[in-house]
Amino acid sequence: MTKIHQQIVEASGEVSQDDFKNYRQTIPRTGVEFEMVAVPGGSFTMGSPEDEEDREDNEGPQQQVTVSPFWMGKCEVTWDEYEPYMITQAPRDKNGARKDYDPATDDIVDGVSQPTPPYTEMSFGMGQTGYPAISMTQHAANKYCQWLSAQTGHFYRLPTEAEWEYACRAGTTGPYSFDADAMEDHAWFYDNSDDKYQQVGQLKPNPFGLHDMHGNVMEWTADQYEDDYFDRIADNTTDPIVRPIKLYPRSVRGGSWYDDPEQLRSAYRRGSDPSWKDQDPQLPRSIWYHTDALWVGFRVVRPMQVPDVKTMDAFWNSATDAR
Amino acid sequence: MTDLPRRDFIRSAAGTTAAVGAMAVPKVYGQATNDTLQVALIGCGGRGTGAASNALRVGNGPTKLVAMADVFENRLEISLSALNNEFRETPDKVDVPKDRRHVGFDAYEKALDALNPGDIAVFATPLAFRWVHFQKAIEKGLHVFMEKPLIADGPSAKRMLELSKKADEKNLKCAVGLMIRHCRGRQQLHQRIQDGEIGDIIAMRAYRMQGVIGSCFSTKKPEHKSEVEWQIERFHSFLWASGGSFSDFYIHQIDETSWMKNAFPIKAHAVGGRHYRHNEDGELYVDQNFDTYSVEYTYPDGTKLFFDGRNMLGCQNEMSSVVHGTKGSAFVSKFGHSPRGVSSYKDQEQNRRQRIWEYDTPKLSPYDLEWEDFVDAIVNDKPYNEVPRGVEASLVTSMGRMAAHTGQEITIEQMRECPQMFAPDADKMTMDGPAPVMPDADGLYPIPKPGINKKFEYVIEA
């Protein structure tokens, strides 16, 4: 962990305002590329107003929230990016640590825990090339971020709920970042998705240039899901996060191909549930897969300011022993 | 309450009032003095532990885990701690003190000794040991839950069927882990198809295409492990232990489509091969599997089932099965084994606007339901023996595998009568003794050679 942190500080510790722009990242281990969009920091009104149609109680009371600048994945993480991390032939313990790891000869990327292979295929026949990766636990998504960071020299992690909603709204204040009449131009949801997720980045982006924030797959955030989120952050509205202390529920945002438009709203919130592993026939149930969550994926962010090693650790190993 | 006969206790607990009829066969339930159905787990891997957990969660009978057996001590300990964690709120469900944890090839016998007649043995070891364990369970008068597949060769099929008859003679209930048969959604679909909703079935398709999963591909055995130890650990890599990736991964979908057809196929021809022989680090694979298989199964009326299987990273995945009828089509499985998406259609493309019916996904998974049904049969003494059907499903699955491995069309008779038994000495195996297949000087095991070895899936050189 310290080595990864050191490497990141050396590679990208100081980023000037001039260097804060969109970029394309190649994953060294696989040669796969993805794009990152520079999201300027700022303040916004988080949550939904009481008169918003289909609003739920957990979407307020609205708060003025400030977030620092970060880059965010232009699209959801695809199978092209995720599958080589998910399926490896290395011998692993259930926690994903390599059984044959030797710190003297193996590098820090190999030192990151990676998933044990799934017992069944995890795209559920909905397609892989260009399609969003799904059915991973939040822990698996966190470890992907660490794996990515260890080989790129950039600190990648999941967005906080606040960052996610800020990026989703992109300056807008309505239910969606687009006009509700233009739903089909911007979002994959139950009525237009033909019962499956769709390739990322096909529809129009939001004002920040981010695709599929509404619909396609729901996206993991770094937070514990709490009904009273807005009360909890009331005293600290700059870069707020509700740090997880238990395994369930953790927060997901954005709605999916399986949802109706009201669940795609910028302020709509929900949490993960143990039933997302109902079909896992093994015990202990895998810490890597939500065999029943065919609609959950994620995208990565990279904060402009590199934090200390303790903060990195908290994102990548998010209450992993909790239940 | 404590003086009530055990059977009556459970009947009232299960809320049933069925009268006890005159039985031609002895009743084996209700002989013990306590009120509990005791369970012993033989084979403590992930699925065995999962099965034990399903057993303990069952709603219609007081079940309790009392003994465990495995050939690896660490597997047993991991399994026990997972179960203790799972049942931390009802800790008396898991009662396996040190003296009822048994390790080694004779451990199964010791674990079964902890049971009384009418209790339940769970078998989730590599399949070569199935008949060995089944035989002992019948001797001891135990009901049995056994994981699929049951056999991978003809001689073992015959042996299991003979044992199955003995189990019937003793009125022992036998369950087989083809859990899809117990899925309420698939049961409803089966009924709808019988009622003619999609007409007569004319073709079926099934797919299990995925990355490299389980232990299907193996590089050379590490020196510090014994041959037997390593082959059991890597059981998907060896035909004797699992029927290979083919039998272990594909059986469910071959069985579920055959169920919808109300028949089992009578012959198969198939293609398959091994495209990639090295792992990502360039090390040679030494196991017995192909990485791709494509099988055409034929049913007695000429209907075909087309099955595609692949274990290859980065290729398009698919795990579904579809039946086509004269008036429409249906998803038997849409998303793997999940009951989600089980549905019927007016067209042949499963277009959702042509959907006739879709199953409303339930709370209980098929893995729980197969236990509900099994324990219900024990408690209420209903006829229950899934072994003949499980053997048949295992045999037709093996028939497709053998067709691919030999390059020949294989009939069910040829499969059944093929004398090759992959692990004839399964009852005498030891950790340090010889394994059913041994490596050559380069560490490679005997592999299928289609067109060269036409009668056997592999040949052990003298």
mmCIF file with all atom_site columns, C-alpha atoms in Angstrom, chain B residues 238-365:
data_model
loop_
_atom_site.group_PDB
_atom_site.id
_atom_site.type_symbol
_atom_site.label_atom_id
_atom_site.label_alt_id
_atom_site.label_comp_id
_atom_site.label_asym_id
_atom_site.label_entity_id
_atom_site.label_seq_id
_atom_site.pdbx_PDB_ins_code
_atom_site.Cartn_x
_atom_site.Cartn_y
_atom_site.Cartn_z
_atom_site.occupancy
_atom_site.B_iso_or_equiv
_atom_site.pdbx_formal_charge
_atom_site.auth_seq_id
_atom_site.auth_comp_id
_atom_site.auth_asym_id
_atom_site.auth_atom_id
_atom_site.pdbx_PDB_model_num
ATOM 1   C CA . PHE B 1 238 ? -9.685  -34.850 -14.688 1.00 0.00 ? 238 PHE B CA 1
ATOM 2   C CA . LEU B 1 239 ? -12.403 -36.988 -16.225 1.00 0.00 ? 239 LEU B CA 1
ATOM 3   C CA . TRP B 1 240 ? -12.358 -39.501 -13.372 1.00 0.00 ? 240 TRP B CA 1
ATOM 4   C CA . ALA B 1 241 ? -13.024 -36.836 -10.763 1.00 0.00 ? 241 ALA B CA 1
ATOM 5   C CA . SER B 1 242 ? -15.750 -34.763 -12.430 1.00 0.00 ? 242 SER B CA 1
ATOM 6   C CA . GLY B 1 243 ? -16.403 -35.952 -15.987 1.00 0.00 ? 243 GLY B CA 1
ATOM 7   C CA . GLY B 1 244 ? -14.295 -32.919 -16.889 1.00 0.00 ? 244 GLY B CA 1
ATOM 8   C CA . SER B 1 245 ? -15.493 -29.418 -17.549 1.00 0.00 ? 245 SER B CA 1
ATOM 9   C CA . PHE B 1 246 ? -18.047 -30.920 -19.950 1.00 0.00 ? 246 PHE B CA 1
ATOM 10  C CA . SER B 1 247 ? -19.982 -33.028 -17.467 1.00 0.00 ? 247 SER B CA 1
ATOM 11  C CA . ASP B 1 248 ? -19.628 -30.796 -14.468 1.00 0.00 ? 248 ASP B CA 1
ATOM 12  C CA . PHE B 1 249 ? -20.592 -27.532 -16.199 1.00 0.00 ? 249 PHE B CA 1
ATOM 13  C CA . TYR B 1 250 ? -23.000 -28.687 -18.911 1.00 0.00 ? 250 TYR B CA 1
ATOM 14  C CA . ILE B 1 251 ? -25.211 -31.299 -17.268 1.00 0.00 ? 251 ILE B CA 1
ATOM 15  C CA . HIS B 1 252 ? -27.789 -28.847 -15.917 1.00 0.00 ? 252 HIS B CA 1
ATOM 16  C CA . GLN B 1 253 ? -28.797 -27.464 -19.277 1.00 0.00 ? 253 GLN B CA 1
ATOM 17  C CA . ILE B 1 254 ? -28.790 -30.832 -21.014 1.00 0.00 ? 254 ILE B CA 1
ATOM 18  C CA . ASP B 1 255 ? -31.033 -32.125 -18.235 1.00 0.00 ? 255 ASP B CA 1
ATOM 19  C CA . GLU B 1 256 ? -33.396 -29.148 -18.141 1.00 0.00 ? 256 GLU B CA 1
ATOM 20  C CA . THR B 1 257 ? -34.015 -29.112 -21.900 1.00 0.00 ? 257 THR B CA 1
ATOM 21  C CA . SER B 1 258 ? -34.522 -32.895 -21.871 1.00 0.00 ? 258 SER B CA 1
ATOM 22  C CA . TRP B 1 259 ? -37.058 -32.416 -19.091 1.00 0.00 ? 259 TRP B CA 1
ATOM 23  C CA . MET B 1 260 ? -39.037 -29.973 -21.227 1.00 0.00 ? 260 MET B CA 1
ATOM 24  C CA . LYS B 1 261 ? -38.927 -32.569 -24.025 1.00 0.00 ? 261 LYS B CA 1
ATOM 25  C CA . ASN B 1 262 ? -39.962 -35.382 -21.634 1.00 0.00 ? 262 ASN B CA 1
ATOM 26  C CA . ALA B 1 263 ? -37.194 -37.562 -23.030 1.00 0.00 ? 263 ALA B CA 1
ATOM 27  C CA . PHE B 1 264 ? -33.452 -38.102 -22.967 1.00 0.00 ? 264 PHE B CA 1
ATOM 28  C CA . PRO B 1 265 ? -31.380 -38.073 -26.169 1.00 0.00 ? 265 PRO B CA 1
ATOM 29  C CA . ILE B 1 266 ? -30.389 -41.396 -27.707 1.00 0.00 ? 266 ILE B CA 1
ATOM 30  C CA . LYS B 1 267 ? -27.317 -40.369 -29.683 1.00 0.00 ? 267 LYS B CA 1
ATOM 31  C CA . ALA B 1 268 ? -24.866 -37.532 -30.124 1.00 0.00 ? 268 ALA B CA 1
ATOM 32  C CA . HIS B 1 269 ? -22.251 -36.319 -32.475 1.00 0.00 ? 269 HIS B CA 1
ATOM 33  C CA . ALA B 1 270 ? -19.957 -33.506 -31.591 1.00 0.00 ? 270 ALA B CA 1
ATOM 34  C CA . VAL B 1 271 ? -16.948 -31.420 -32.423 1.00 0.00 ? 271 VAL B CA 1
ATOM 35  C CA . GLY B 1 272 ? -14.464 -29.912 -30.053 1.00 0.00 ? 272 GLY B CA 1
ATOM 36  C CA . GLY B 1 273 ? -10.833 -29.089 -29.583 1.00 0.00 ? 273 GLY B CA 1
ATOM 37  C CA . ARG B 1 274 ? -8.209  -27.346 -27.587 1.00 0.00 ? 274 ARG B CA 1
ATOM 38  C CA . HIS B 1 275 ? -7.149  -24.118 -29.213 1.00 0.00 ? 275 HIS B CA 1
ATOM 39  C CA . TYR B 1 276 ? -5.071  -22.598 -26.411 1.00 0.00 ? 276 TYR B CA 1
ATOM 40  C CA . ARG B 1 277 ? -2.593  -25.004 -24.820 1.00 0.00 ? 277 ARG B CA 1
ATOM 41  C CA . HIS B 1 278 ? -0.780  -22.444 -22.642 1.00 0.00 ? 278 HIS B CA 1
ATOM 42  C CA . ASN B 1 279 ? -1.811  -20.069 -19.893 1.00 0.00 ? 279 ASN B CA 1
ATOM 43  C CA . GLU B 1 280 ? -1.214  -16.316 -19.856 1.00 0.00 ? 280 GLU B CA 1
ATOM 44  C CA . ASP B 1 281 ? 2.323   -16.860 -18.554 1.00 0.00 ? 281 ASP B CA 1
ATOM 45  C CA . GLY B 1 282 ? 3.160   -19.325 -21.320 1.00 0.00 ? 282 GLY B CA 1
ATOM 46  C CA . GLU B 1 283 ? 2.989   -22.428 -19.128 1.00 0.00 ? 283 GLU B CA 1
ATOM 47  C CA . LEU B 1 284 ? 1.678   -25.610 -20.759 1.00 0.00 ? 284 LEU B CA 1
ATOM 48  C CA . TYR B 1 285 ? -1.723  -26.922 -19.701 1.00 0.00 ? 285 TYR B CA 1
ATOM 49  C CA . VAL B 1 286 ? -1.629  -30.608 -18.767 1.00 0.00 ? 286 VAL B CA 1
ATOM 50  C CA . ASP B 1 287 ? -5.317  -31.427 -18.063 1.00 0.00 ? 287 ASP B CA 1
ATOM 51  C CA . GLN B 1 288 ? -7.735  -33.624 -20.047 1.00 0.00 ? 288 GLN B CA 1
ATOM 52  C CA . ASN B 1 289 ? -10.259 -31.026 -21.253 1.00 0.00 ? 289 ASN B CA 1
ATOM 53  C CA . PHE B 1 290 ? -10.995 -29.342 -24.559 1.00 0.00 ? 290 PHE B CA 1
ATOM 54  C CA . ASP B 1 291 ? -11.687 -25.621 -24.464 1.00 0.00 ? 291 ASP B CA 1
ATOM 55  C CA . THR B 1 292 ? -14.581 -25.754 -26.958 1.00 0.00 ? 292 THR B CA 1
ATOM 56  C CA . TYR B 1 293 ? -17.373 -28.260 -27.520 1.00 0.00 ? 293 TYR B CA 1
ATOM 57  C CA . SER B 1 294 ? -20.364 -28.273 -29.843 1.00 0.00 ? 294 SER B CA 1
ATOM 58  C CA . VAL B 1 295 ? -22.808 -31.150 -29.648 1.00 0.00 ? 295 VAL B CA 1
ATOM 59  C CA . GLU B 1 296 ? -25.859 -32.220 -31.622 1.00 0.00 ? 296 GLU B CA 1
ATOM 60  C CA . TYR B 1 297 ? -28.022 -34.467 -29.463 1.00 0.00 ? 297 TYR B CA 1
ATOM 61  C CA . THR B 1 298 ? -30.852 -36.471 -31.069 1.00 0.00 ? 298 THR B CA 1
ATOM 62  C CA . TYR B 1 299 ? -34.055 -37.475 -29.242 1.00 0.00 ? 299 TYR B CA 1
ATOM 63  C CA . PRO B 1 300 ? -36.104 -40.602 -30.029 1.00 0.00 ? 300 PRO B CA 1
ATOM 64  C CA . ASP B 1 301 ? -38.482 -38.643 -32.300 1.00 0.00 ? 301 ASP B CA 1
ATOM 65  C CA . GLY B 1 302 ? -35.629 -37.000 -34.201 1.00 0.00 ? 302 GLY B CA 1
ATOM 66  C CA . THR B 1 303 ? -35.794 -33.656 -32.398 1.00 0.00 ? 303 THR B CA 1
ATOM 67  C CA . LYS B 1 304 ? -32.378 -32.072 -31.885 1.00 0.00 ? 304 LYS B CA 1
ATOM 68  C CA . LEU B 1 305 ? -30.714 -30.298 -29.013 1.00 0.00 ? 305 LEU B CA 1
ATOM 69  C CA . PHE B 1 306 ? -27.775 -28.137 -30.078 1.00 0.00 ? 306 PHE B CA 1
ATOM 70  C CA . PHE B 1 307 ? -25.373 -27.499 -27.236 1.00 0.00 ? 307 PHE B CA 1
ATOM 71  C CA . ASP B 1 308 ? -22.355 -25.158 -27.325 1.00 0.00 ? 308 ASP B CA 1
ATOM 72  C CA . GLY B 1 309 ? -19.788 -25.026 -24.550 1.00 0.00 ? 309 GLY B CA 1
ATOM 73  C CA . ARG B 1 310 ? -16.643 -22.947 -24.342 1.00 0.00 ? 310 ARG B CA 1
ATOM 74  C CA . ASN B 1 311 ? -14.075 -22.018 -21.705 1.00 0.00 ? 311 ASN B CA 1
ATOM 75  C CA . MET B 1 312 ? -12.170 -19.122 -23.198 1.00 0.00 ? 312 MET B CA 1
ATOM 76  C CA . LEU B 1 313 ? -11.472 -15.658 -21.875 1.00 0.00 ? 313 LEU B CA 1
ATOM 77  C CA . GLY B 1 314 ? -12.507 -12.597 -23.858 1.00 0.00 ? 314 GLY B CA 1
ATOM 78  C CA . CYS B 1 315 ? -15.048 -14.377 -26.058 1.00 0.00 ? 315 CYS B CA 1
ATOM 79  C CA . GLN B 1 316 ? -18.763 -13.663 -25.960 1.00 0.00 ? 316 GLN B CA 1
ATOM 80  C CA . ASN B 1 317 ? -20.315 -15.414 -22.990 1.00 0.00 ? 317 ASN B CA 1
ATOM 81  C CA . GLU B 1 318 ? -23.691 -17.076 -22.925 1.00 0.00 ? 318 GLU B CA 1
ATOM 82  C CA . MET B 1 319 ? -25.436 -19.332 -20.444 1.00 0.00 ? 319 MET B CA 1
ATOM 83  C CA . SER B 1 320 ? -29.006 -19.936 -21.478 1.00 0.00 ? 320 SER B CA 1
ATOM 84  C CA . SER B 1 321 ? -31.308 -22.567 -22.911 1.00 0.00 ? 321 SER B CA 1
ATOM 85  C CA . VAL B 1 322 ? -34.199 -22.148 -25.312 1.00 0.00 ? 322 VAL B CA 1
ATOM 86  C CA . VAL B 1 323 ? -36.832 -24.544 -26.651 1.00 0.00 ? 323 VAL B CA 1
ATOM 87  C CA . HIS B 1 324 ? -38.519 -23.943 -29.989 1.00 0.00 ? 324 HIS B CA 1
ATOM 88  C CA . GLY B 1 325 ? -42.032 -25.206 -30.636 1.00 0.00 ? 325 GLY B CA 1
ATOM 89  C CA . THR B 1 326 ? -44.364 -25.203 -33.612 1.00 0.00 ? 326 THR B CA 1
ATOM 90  C CA . LYS B 1 327 ? -46.262 -22.254 -32.109 1.00 0.00 ? 327 LYS B CA 1
ATOM 91  C CA . GLY B 1 328 ? -43.595 -20.344 -30.241 1.00 0.00 ? 328 GLY B CA 1
ATOM 92  C CA . SER B 1 329 ? -40.520 -20.613 -28.049 1.00 0.00 ? 329 SER B CA 1
ATOM 93  C CA . ALA B 1 330 ? -39.434 -20.419 -24.405 1.00 0.00 ? 330 ALA B CA 1
ATOM 94  C CA . PHE B 1 331 ? -36.471 -19.576 -22.220 1.00 0.00 ? 331 PHE B CA 1
ATOM 95  C CA . VAL B 1 332 ? -35.879 -22.483 -19.848 1.00 0.00 ? 332 VAL B CA 1
ATOM 96  C CA . SER B 1 333 ? -32.929 -20.462 -18.593 1.00 0.00 ? 333 SER B CA 1
ATOM 97  C CA . LYS B 1 334 ? -32.174 -16.918 -19.584 1.00 0.00 ? 334 LYS B CA 1
ATOM 98  C CA . PHE B 1 335 ? -29.611 -15.810 -17.007 1.00 0.00 ? 335 PHE B CA 1
ATOM 99  C CA . GLY B 1 336 ? -27.680 -18.920 -16.003 1.00 0.00 ? 336 GLY B CA 1
ATOM 100 C CA . HIS B 1 337 ? -29.424 -20.964 -13.336 1.00 0.00 ? 337 HIS B CA 1
ATOM 101 C CA . SER B 1 338 ? -31.447 -18.039 -12.031 1.00 0.00 ? 338 SER B CA 1
ATOM 102 C CA . PRO B 1 339 ? -35.245 -18.385 -12.174 1.00 0.00 ? 339 PRO B CA 1
ATOM 103 C CA . ARG B 1 340 ? -35.265 -14.839 -13.505 1.00 0.00 ? 340 ARG B CA 1
ATOM 104 C CA . GLY B 1 341 ? -36.368 -14.592 -17.142 1.00 0.00 ? 341 GLY B CA 1
ATOM 105 C CA . VAL B 1 342 ? -38.008 -18.040 -17.427 1.00 0.00 ? 342 VAL B CA 1
ATOM 106 C CA . SER B 1 343 ? -40.643 -17.186 -20.051 1.00 0.00 ? 343 SER B CA 1
ATOM 107 C CA . SER B 1 344 ? -42.592 -18.185 -23.173 1.00 0.00 ? 344 SER B CA 1
ATOM 108 C CA . TYR B 1 345 ? -43.142 -16.360 -26.487 1.00 0.00 ? 345 TYR B CA 1
ATOM 109 C CA . LYS B 1 346 ? -45.357 -16.399 -29.526 1.00 0.00 ? 346 LYS B CA 1
ATOM 110 C CA . ASP B 1 347 ? -42.353 -15.962 -31.838 1.00 0.00 ? 347 ASP B CA 1
ATOM 111 C CA . GLN B 1 348 ? -39.036 -17.774 -32.369 1.00 0.00 ? 348 GLN B CA 1
ATOM 112 C CA . GLU B 1 349 ? -36.878 -14.800 -31.354 1.00 0.00 ? 349 GLU B CA 1
ATOM 113 C CA . GLN B 1 350 ? -38.002 -14.373 -27.746 1.00 0.00 ? 350 GLN B CA 1
ATOM 114 C CA . ASN B 1 351 ? -38.940 -10.804 -28.485 1.00 0.00 ? 351 ASN B CA 1
ATOM 115 C CA . ARG B 1 352 ? -40.364 -9.391  -25.320 1.00 0.00 ? 352 ARG B CA 1
ATOM 116 C CA . ARG B 1 353 ? -43.309 -7.830  -27.142 1.00 0.00 ? 353 ARG B CA 1
ATOM 117 C CA . GLN B 1 354 ? -44.292 -11.359 -28.179 1.00 0.00 ? 354 GLN B CA 1
ATOM 118 C CA . ARG B 1 355 ? -44.058 -12.673 -24.618 1.00 0.00 ? 355 ARG B CA 1
ATOM 119 C CA . ILE B 1 356 ? -46.897 -14.905 -23.444 1.00 0.00 ? 356 ILE B CA 1
ATOM 120 C CA . TRP B 1 357 ? -45.761 -15.492 -19.896 1.00 0.00 ? 357 TRP B CA 1
ATOM 121 C CA . GLU B 1 358 ? -42.850 -14.729 -17.576 1.00 0.00 ? 358 GLU B CA 1
ATOM 122 C CA . TYR B 1 359 ? -42.126 -16.282 -14.194 1.00 0.00 ? 359 TYR B CA 1
ATOM 123 C CA . ASP B 1 360 ? -42.384 -13.940 -11.273 1.00 0.00 ? 360 ASP B CA 1
ATOM 124 C CA . THR B 1 361 ? -39.054 -14.472 -9.504  1.00 0.00 ? 361 THR B CA 1
ATOM 125 C CA . PRO B 1 362 ? -39.529 -16.011 -6.064  1.00 0.00 ? 362 PRO B CA 1
ATOM 126 C CA . LYS B 1 363 ? -37.811 -15.633 -2.725  1.00 0.00 ? 363 LYS B CA 1
ATOM 127 C CA . LEU B 1 364 ? -36.452 -19.175 -2.563  1.00 0.00 ? 364 LEU B CA 1
ATOM 128 C CA . SER B 1 365 ? -33.703 -20.242 -4.940  1.00 0.00 ? 365 SER B CA 1
#
